[in-house]
Short mmCIF file of N, CA and C and ligand atoms in Angstrom, two decimals:
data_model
loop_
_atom_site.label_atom_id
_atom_site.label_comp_id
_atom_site.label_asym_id
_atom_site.label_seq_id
_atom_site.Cartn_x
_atom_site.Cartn_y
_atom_site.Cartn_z
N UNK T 1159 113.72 -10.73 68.80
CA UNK T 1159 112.89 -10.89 67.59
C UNK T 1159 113.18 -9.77 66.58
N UNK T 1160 113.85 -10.01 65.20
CA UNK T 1160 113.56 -9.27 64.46
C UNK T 1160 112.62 -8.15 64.08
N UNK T 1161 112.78 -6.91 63.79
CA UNK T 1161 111.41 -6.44 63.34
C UNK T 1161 111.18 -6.69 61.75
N UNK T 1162 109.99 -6.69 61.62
CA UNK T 1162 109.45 -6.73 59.82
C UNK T 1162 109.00 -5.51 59.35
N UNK T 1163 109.72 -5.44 58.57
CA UNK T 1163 109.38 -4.03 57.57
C UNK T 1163 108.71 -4.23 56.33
N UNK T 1164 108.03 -3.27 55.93
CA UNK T 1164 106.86 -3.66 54.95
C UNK T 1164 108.00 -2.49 53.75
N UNK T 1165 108.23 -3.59 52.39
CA UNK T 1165 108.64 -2.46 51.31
C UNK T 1165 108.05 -2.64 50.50
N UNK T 1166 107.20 -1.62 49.92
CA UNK T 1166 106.28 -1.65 49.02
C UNK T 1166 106.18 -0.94 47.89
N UNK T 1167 105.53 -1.55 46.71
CA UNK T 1167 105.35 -0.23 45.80
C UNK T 1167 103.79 0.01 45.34
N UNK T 1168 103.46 1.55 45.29
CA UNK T 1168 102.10 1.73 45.27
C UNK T 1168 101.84 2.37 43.65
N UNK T 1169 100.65 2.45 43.44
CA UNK T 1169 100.29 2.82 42.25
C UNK T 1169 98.93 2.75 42.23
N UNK T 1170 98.37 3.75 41.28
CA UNK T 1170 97.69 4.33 41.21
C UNK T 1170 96.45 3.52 39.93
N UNK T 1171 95.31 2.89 40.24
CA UNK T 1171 94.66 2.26 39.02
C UNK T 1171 93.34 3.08 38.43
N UNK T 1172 93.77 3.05 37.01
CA UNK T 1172 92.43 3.41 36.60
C UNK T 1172 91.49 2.40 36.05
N UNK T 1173 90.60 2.27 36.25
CA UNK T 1173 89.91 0.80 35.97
C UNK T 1173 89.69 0.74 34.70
N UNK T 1174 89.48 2.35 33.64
CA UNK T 1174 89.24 2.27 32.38
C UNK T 1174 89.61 3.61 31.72
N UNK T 1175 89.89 3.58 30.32
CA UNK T 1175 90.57 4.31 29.90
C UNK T 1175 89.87 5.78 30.18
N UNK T 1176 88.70 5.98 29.79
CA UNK T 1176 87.69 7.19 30.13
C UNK T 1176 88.13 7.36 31.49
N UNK T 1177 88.67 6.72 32.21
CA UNK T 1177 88.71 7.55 34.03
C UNK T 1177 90.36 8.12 33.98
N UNK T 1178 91.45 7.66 33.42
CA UNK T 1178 92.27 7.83 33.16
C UNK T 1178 92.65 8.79 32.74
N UNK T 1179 93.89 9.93 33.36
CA UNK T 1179 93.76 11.25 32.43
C UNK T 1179 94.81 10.64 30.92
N UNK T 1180 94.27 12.10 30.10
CA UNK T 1180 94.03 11.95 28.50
C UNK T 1180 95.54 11.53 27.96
N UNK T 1181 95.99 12.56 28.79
CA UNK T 1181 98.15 12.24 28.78
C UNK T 1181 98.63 10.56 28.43
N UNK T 1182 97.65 10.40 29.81
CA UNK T 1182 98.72 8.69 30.08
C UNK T 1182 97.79 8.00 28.43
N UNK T 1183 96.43 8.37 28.74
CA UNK T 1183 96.11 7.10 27.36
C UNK T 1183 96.38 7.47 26.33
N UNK T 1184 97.34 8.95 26.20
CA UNK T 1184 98.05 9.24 24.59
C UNK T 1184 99.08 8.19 24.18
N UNK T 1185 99.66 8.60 25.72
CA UNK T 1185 101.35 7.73 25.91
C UNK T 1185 100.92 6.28 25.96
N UNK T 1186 100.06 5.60 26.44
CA UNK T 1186 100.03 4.07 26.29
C UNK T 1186 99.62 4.00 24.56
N UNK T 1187 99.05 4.48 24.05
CA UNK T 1187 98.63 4.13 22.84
C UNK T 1187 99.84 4.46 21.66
N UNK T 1188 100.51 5.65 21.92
CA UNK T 1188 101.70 5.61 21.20
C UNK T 1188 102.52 4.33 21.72
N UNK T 1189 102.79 3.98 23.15
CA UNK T 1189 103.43 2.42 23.01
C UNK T 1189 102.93 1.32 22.35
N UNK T 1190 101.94 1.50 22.31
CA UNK T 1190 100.85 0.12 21.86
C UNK T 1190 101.67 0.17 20.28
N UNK T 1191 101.77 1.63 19.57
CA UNK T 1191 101.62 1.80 18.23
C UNK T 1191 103.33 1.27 17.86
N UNK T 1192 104.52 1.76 18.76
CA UNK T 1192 105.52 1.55 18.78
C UNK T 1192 105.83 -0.07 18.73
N UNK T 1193 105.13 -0.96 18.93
CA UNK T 1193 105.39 -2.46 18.96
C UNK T 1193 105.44 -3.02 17.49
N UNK T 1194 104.82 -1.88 16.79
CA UNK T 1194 104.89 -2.33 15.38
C UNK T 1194 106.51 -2.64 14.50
N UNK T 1195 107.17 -1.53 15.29
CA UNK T 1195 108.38 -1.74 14.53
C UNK T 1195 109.69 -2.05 15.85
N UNK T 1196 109.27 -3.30 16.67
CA UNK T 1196 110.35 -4.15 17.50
C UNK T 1196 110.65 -4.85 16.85
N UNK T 1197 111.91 -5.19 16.61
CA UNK T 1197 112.79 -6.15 16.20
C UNK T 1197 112.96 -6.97 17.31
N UNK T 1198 112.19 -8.67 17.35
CA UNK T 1198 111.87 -9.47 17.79
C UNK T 1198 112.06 -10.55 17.43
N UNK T 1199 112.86 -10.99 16.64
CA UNK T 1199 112.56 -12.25 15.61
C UNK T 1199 112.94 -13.38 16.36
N UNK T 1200 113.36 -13.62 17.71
CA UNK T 1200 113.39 -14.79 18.77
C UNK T 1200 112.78 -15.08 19.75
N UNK T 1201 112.19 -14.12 19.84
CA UNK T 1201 111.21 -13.57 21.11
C UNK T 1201 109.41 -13.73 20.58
N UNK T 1202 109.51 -13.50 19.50
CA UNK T 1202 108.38 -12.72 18.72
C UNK T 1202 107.46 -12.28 19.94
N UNK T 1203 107.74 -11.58 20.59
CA UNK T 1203 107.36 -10.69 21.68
C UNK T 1203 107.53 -9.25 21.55
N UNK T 1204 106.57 -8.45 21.37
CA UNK T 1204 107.04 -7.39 20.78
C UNK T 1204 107.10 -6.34 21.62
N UNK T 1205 107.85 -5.09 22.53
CA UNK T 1205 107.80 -4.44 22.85
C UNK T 1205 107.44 -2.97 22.74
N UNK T 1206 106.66 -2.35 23.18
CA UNK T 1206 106.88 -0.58 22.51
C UNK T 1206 106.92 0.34 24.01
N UNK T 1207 107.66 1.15 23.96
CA UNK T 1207 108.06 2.57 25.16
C UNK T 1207 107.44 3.75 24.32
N UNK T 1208 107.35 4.27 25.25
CA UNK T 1208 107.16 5.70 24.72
C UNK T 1208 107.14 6.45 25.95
N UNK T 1209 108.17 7.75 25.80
CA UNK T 1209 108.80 9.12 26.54
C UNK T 1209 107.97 10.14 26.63
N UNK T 1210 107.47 10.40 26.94
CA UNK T 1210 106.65 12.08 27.31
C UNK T 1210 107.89 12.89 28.08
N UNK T 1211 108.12 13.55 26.93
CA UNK T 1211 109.35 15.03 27.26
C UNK T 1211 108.41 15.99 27.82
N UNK T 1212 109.16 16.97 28.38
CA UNK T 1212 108.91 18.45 29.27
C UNK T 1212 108.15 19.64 28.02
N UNK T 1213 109.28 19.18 26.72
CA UNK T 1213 108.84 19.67 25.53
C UNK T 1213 107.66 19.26 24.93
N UNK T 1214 106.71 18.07 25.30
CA UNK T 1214 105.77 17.52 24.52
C UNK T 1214 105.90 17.00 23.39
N UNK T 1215 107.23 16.44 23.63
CA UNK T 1215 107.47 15.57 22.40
C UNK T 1215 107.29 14.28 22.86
N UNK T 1216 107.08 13.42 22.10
CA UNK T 1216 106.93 11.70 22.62
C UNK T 1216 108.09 10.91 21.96
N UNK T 1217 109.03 10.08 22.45
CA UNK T 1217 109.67 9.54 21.73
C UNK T 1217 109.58 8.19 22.05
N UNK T 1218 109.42 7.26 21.27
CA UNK T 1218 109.40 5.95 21.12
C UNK T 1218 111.02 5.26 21.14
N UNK T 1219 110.52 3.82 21.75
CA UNK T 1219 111.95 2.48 21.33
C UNK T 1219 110.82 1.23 21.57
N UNK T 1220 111.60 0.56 20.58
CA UNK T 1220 110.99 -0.92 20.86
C UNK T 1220 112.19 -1.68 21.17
N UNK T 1221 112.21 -3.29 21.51
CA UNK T 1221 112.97 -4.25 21.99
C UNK T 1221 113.98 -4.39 20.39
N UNK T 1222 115.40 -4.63 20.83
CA UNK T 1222 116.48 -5.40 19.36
C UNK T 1222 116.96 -5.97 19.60
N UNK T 1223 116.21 -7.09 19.58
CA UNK T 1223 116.70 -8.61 19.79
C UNK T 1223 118.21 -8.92 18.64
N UNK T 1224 119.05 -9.98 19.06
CA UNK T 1224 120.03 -10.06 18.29
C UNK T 1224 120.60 -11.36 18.52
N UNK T 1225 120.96 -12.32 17.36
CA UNK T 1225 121.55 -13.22 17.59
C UNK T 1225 122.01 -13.99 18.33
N UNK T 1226 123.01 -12.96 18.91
CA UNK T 1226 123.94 -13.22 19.88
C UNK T 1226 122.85 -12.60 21.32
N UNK T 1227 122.09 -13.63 21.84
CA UNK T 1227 120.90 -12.76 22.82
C UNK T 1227 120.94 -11.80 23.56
N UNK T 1228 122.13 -12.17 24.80
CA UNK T 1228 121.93 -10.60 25.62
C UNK T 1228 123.07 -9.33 25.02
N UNK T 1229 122.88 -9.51 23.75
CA UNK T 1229 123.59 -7.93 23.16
C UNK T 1229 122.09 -7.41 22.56
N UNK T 1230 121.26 -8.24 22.78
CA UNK T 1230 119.75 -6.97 22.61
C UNK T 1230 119.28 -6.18 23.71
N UNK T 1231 118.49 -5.73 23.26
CA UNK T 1231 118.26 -4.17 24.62
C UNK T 1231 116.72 -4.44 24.34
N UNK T 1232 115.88 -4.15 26.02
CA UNK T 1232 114.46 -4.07 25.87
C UNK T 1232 114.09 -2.61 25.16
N UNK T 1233 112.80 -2.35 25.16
CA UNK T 1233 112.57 -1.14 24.60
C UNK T 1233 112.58 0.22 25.68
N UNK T 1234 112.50 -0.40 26.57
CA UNK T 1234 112.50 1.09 27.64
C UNK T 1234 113.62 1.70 27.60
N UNK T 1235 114.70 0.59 27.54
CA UNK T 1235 116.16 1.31 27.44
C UNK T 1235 116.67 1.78 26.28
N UNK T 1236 115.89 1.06 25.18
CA UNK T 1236 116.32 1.42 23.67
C UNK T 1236 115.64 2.92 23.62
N UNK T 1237 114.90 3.32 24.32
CA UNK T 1237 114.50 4.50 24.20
C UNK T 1237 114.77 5.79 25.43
N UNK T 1238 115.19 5.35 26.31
CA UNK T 1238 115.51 6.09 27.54
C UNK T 1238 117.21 6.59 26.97
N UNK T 1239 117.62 5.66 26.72
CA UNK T 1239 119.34 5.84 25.81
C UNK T 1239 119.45 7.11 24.85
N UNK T 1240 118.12 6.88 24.21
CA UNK T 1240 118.21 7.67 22.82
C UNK T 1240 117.61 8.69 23.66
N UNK T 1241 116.81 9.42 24.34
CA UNK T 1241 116.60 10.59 24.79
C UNK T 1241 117.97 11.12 25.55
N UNK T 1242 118.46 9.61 26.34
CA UNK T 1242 119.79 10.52 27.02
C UNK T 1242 120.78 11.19 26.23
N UNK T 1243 120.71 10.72 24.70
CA UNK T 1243 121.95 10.85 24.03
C UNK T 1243 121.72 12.29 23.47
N UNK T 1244 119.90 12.32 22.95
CA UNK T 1244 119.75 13.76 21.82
C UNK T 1244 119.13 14.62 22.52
N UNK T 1245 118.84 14.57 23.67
CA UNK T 1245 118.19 15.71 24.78
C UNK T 1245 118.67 15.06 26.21
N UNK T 1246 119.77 15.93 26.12
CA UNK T 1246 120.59 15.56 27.76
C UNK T 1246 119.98 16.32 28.60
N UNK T 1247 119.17 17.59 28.36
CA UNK T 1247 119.14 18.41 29.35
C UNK T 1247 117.16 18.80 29.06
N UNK T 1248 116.53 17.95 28.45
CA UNK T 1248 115.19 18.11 28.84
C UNK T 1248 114.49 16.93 29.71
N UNK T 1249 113.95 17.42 30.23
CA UNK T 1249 112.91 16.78 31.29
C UNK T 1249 112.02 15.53 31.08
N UNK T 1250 111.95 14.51 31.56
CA UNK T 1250 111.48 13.26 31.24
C UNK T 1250 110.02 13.34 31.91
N UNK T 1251 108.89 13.42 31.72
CA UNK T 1251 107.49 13.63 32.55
C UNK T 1251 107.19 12.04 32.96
N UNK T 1252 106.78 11.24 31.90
CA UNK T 1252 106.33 9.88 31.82
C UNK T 1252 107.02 8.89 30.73
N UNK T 1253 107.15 7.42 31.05
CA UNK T 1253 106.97 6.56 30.45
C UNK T 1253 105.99 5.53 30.12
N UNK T 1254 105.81 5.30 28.88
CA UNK T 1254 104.65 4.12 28.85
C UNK T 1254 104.67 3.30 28.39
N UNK T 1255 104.54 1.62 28.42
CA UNK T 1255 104.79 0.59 28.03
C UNK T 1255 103.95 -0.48 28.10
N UNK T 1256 104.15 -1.26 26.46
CA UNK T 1256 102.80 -1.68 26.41
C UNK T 1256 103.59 -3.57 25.58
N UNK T 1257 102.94 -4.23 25.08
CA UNK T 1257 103.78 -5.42 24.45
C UNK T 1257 102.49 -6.10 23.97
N UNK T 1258 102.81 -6.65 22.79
CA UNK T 1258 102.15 -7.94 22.10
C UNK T 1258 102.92 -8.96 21.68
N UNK T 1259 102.03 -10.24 21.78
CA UNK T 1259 102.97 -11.53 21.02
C UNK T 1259 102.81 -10.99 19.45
N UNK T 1260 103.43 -11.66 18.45
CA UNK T 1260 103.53 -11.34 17.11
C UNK T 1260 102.79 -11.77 16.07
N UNK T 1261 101.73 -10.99 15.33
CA UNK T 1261 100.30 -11.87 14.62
C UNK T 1261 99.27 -11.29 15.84
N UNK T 1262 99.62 -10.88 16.80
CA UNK T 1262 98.34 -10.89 17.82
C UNK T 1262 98.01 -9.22 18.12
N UNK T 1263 96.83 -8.75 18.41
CA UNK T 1263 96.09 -7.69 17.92
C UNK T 1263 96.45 -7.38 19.59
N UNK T 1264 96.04 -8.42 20.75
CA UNK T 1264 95.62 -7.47 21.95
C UNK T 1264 97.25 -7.41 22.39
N UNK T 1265 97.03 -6.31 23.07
CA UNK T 1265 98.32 -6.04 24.32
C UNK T 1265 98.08 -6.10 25.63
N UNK T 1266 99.37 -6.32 25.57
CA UNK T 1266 99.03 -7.72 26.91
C UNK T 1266 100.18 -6.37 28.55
N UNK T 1267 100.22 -6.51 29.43
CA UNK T 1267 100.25 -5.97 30.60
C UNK T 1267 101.81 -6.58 30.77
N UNK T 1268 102.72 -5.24 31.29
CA UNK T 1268 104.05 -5.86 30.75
C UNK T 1268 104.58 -4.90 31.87
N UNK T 1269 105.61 -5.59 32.41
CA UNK T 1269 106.04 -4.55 34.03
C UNK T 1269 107.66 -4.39 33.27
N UNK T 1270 108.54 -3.74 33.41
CA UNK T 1270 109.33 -3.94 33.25
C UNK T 1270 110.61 -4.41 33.88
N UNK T 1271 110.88 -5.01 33.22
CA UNK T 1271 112.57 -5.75 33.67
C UNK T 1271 113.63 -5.11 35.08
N UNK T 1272 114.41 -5.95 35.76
CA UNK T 1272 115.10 -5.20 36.81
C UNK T 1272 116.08 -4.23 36.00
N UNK T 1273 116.68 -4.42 35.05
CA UNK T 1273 117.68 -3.83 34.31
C UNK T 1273 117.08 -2.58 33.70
N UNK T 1274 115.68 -2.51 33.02
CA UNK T 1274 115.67 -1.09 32.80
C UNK T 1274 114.65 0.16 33.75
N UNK T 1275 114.09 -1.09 35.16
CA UNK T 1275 114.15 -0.28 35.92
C UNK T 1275 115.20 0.51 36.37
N UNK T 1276 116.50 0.18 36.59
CA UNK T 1276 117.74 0.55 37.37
C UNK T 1276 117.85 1.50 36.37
N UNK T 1277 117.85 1.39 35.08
CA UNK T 1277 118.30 2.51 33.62
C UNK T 1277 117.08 3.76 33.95
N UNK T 1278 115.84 3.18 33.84
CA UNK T 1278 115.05 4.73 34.48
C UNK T 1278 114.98 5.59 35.49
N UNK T 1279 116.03 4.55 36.87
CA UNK T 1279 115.59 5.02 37.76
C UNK T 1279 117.40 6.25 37.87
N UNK T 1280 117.96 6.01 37.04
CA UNK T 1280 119.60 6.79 37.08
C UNK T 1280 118.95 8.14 36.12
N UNK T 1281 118.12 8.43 35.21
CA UNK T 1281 117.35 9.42 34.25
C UNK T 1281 116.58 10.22 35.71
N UNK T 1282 115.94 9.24 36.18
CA UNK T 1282 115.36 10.61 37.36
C UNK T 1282 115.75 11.18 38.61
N UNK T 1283 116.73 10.23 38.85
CA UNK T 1283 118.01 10.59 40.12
C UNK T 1283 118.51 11.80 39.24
N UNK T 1284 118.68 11.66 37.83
CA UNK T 1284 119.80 12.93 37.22
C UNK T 1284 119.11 14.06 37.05
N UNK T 1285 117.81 14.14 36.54
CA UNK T 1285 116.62 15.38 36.65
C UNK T 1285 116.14 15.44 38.01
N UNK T 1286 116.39 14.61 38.78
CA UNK T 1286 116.15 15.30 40.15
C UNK T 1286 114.21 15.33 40.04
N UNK T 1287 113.79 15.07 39.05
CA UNK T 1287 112.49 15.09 39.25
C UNK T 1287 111.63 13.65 38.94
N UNK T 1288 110.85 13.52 39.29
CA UNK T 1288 109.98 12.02 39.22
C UNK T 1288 109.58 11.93 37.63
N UNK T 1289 109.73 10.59 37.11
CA UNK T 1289 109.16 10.18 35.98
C UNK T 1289 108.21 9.53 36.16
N UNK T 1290 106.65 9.09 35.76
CA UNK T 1290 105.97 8.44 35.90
C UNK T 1290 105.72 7.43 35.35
N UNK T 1291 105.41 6.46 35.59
CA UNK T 1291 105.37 4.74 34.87
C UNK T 1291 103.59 4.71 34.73
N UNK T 1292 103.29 4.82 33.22
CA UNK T 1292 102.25 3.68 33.16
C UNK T 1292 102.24 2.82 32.42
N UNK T 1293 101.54 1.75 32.93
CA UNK T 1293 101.54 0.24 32.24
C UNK T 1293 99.99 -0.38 32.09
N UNK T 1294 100.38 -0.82 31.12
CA UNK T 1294 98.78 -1.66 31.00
C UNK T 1294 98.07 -2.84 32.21
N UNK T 1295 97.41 -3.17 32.63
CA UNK T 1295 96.85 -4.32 34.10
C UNK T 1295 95.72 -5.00 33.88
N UNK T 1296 95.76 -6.11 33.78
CA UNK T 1296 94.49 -6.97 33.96
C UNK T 1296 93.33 -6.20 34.33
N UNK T 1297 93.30 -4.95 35.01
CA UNK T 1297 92.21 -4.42 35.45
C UNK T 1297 91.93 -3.24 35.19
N UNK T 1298 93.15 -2.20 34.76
CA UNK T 1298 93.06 -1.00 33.97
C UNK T 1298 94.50 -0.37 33.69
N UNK T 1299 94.42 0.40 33.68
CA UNK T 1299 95.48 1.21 33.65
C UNK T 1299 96.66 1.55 34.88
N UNK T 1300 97.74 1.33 35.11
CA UNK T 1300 98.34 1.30 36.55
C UNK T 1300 99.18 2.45 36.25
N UNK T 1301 99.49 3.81 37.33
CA UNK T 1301 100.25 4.54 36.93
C UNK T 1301 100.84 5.04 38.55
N UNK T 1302 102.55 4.50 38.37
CA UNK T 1302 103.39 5.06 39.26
C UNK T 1302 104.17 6.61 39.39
N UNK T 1303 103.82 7.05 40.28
CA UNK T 1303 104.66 8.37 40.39
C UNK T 1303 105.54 8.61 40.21
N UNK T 1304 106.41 7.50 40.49
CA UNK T 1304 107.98 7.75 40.18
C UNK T 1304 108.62 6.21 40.08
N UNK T 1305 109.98 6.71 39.31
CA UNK T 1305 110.12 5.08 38.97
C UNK T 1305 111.00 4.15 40.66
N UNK T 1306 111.14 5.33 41.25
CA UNK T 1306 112.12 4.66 42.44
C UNK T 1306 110.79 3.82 43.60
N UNK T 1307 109.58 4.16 43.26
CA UNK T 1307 108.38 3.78 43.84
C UNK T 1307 108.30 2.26 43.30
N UNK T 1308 109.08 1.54 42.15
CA UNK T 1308 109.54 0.43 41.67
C UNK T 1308 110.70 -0.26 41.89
N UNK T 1309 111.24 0.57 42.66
CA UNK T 1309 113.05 -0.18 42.90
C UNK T 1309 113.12 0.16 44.66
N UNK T 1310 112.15 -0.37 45.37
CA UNK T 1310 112.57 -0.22 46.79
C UNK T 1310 114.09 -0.63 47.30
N UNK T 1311 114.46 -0.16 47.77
CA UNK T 1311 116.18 -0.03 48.38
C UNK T 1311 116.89 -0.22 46.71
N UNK T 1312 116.95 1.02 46.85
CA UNK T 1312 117.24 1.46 45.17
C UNK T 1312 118.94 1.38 45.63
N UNK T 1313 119.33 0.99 44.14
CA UNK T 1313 121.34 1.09 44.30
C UNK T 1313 121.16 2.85 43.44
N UNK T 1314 122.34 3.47 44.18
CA UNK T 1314 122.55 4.90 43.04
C UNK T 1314 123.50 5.39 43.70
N UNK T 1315 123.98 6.41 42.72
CA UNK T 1315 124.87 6.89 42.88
C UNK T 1315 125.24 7.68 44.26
N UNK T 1316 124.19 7.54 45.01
CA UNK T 1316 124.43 8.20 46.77
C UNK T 1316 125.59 6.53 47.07
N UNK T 1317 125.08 5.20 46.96
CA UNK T 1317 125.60 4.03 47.34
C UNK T 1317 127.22 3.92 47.38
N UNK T 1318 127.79 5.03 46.23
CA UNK T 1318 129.02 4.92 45.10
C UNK T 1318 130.06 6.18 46.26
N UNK T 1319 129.13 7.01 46.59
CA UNK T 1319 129.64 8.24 47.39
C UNK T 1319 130.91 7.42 48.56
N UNK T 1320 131.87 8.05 48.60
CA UNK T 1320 132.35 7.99 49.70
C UNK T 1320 132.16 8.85 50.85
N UNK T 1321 132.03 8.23 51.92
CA UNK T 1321 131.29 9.10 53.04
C UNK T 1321 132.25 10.15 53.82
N1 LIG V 1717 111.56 -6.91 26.91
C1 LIG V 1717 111.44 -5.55 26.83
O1 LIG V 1717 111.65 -4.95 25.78
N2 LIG V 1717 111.09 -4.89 27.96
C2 LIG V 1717 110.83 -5.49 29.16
O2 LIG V 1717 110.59 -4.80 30.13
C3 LIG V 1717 110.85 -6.94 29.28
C4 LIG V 1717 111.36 -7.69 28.11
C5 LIG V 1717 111.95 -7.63 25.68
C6 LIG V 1717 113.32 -8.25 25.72
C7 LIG V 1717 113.18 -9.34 24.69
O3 LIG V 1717 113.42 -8.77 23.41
C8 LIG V 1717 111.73 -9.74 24.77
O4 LIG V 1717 111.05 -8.70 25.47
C9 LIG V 1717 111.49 -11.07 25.49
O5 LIG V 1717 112.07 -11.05 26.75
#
């Protein structure tokens, strides 16, 4: 008989923003604010990220959708890219990500994609330190410790090693 292994990912809920520390509901609300300027025009699905640096800087990306479809990029990566490119060597604390349809006020609870999990999860393999994921939830606020706590039997660059 086979054995069964349980792979899981855990996270952490806050049921409401007041229980939530002040950090994460800065960073979800700068995503919320970042959806304003996604370039969406096929999707009209709008995305917003937002970075919490080591420095306390926040940097935003939204989704750029494009014609030609998969030459657009979601927003986690449109913004994980641009930190890799202009701060190679500061520290990533958190990400936060939030989405609305287009015309529509609420934001809606948005996990992200396998593709820019794998893109966040190569940013904290390279800092060697955990990034944290929060996302919006039907029930409050959800916040992961690290993004590899999202990619159980993660591919990386240990996989690539020759032994
Ligand atoms: N999208 C993101 O920006 N992030 C995700 O995690 C999921 C999907 C974007 C891609 C596309 O522009 C639109 O949402 C609809 O899939």
């Amino acid at each position: 008989m086979p054995q069964q292994i349980v792979l899981r990912a855990c996270a952490n809920l806050y049921k409401n923003t007041e229980q939530a520390p002040e950090e994460y509901t800065k960073l979800l609300t700068k995503a919320q604010q970042a959806c304003n300027s996604a370039y969406a025009p096929y999707s009209n699905f709008y995305v917003g990220a937002a970075l919490l640096l080591e420095n306390g800087e926040i940097i935003t990306g939204t989704n750029q959708e494009n014609a030609a479809y998969p030459s657009g990029l979601c927003a986690e990566r449109t913004a994980i890219y641009w930190v890799g490119a202009n701060y190679p060597n500061v520290l990533i604390k958190a990400i936060a990500v939030s989405a609305r349809h287009a015309g529509e006020n609420n934001f809606l609870g948005v996990s992200p994609c396998g593709s820019c999990r794998q893109a966040l999860l190569e940013y904290e393999n390279k800092q060697k330190k955990p990034i944290k994921m929060i996302l919006e939830h039907a029930e409050g606020i959800l916040v992961f410790d690290c993004i590899a706590d999202l990619l159980p039997l993660q591919f990386s660059d240990k996989n690539i090693e020759k032994p």
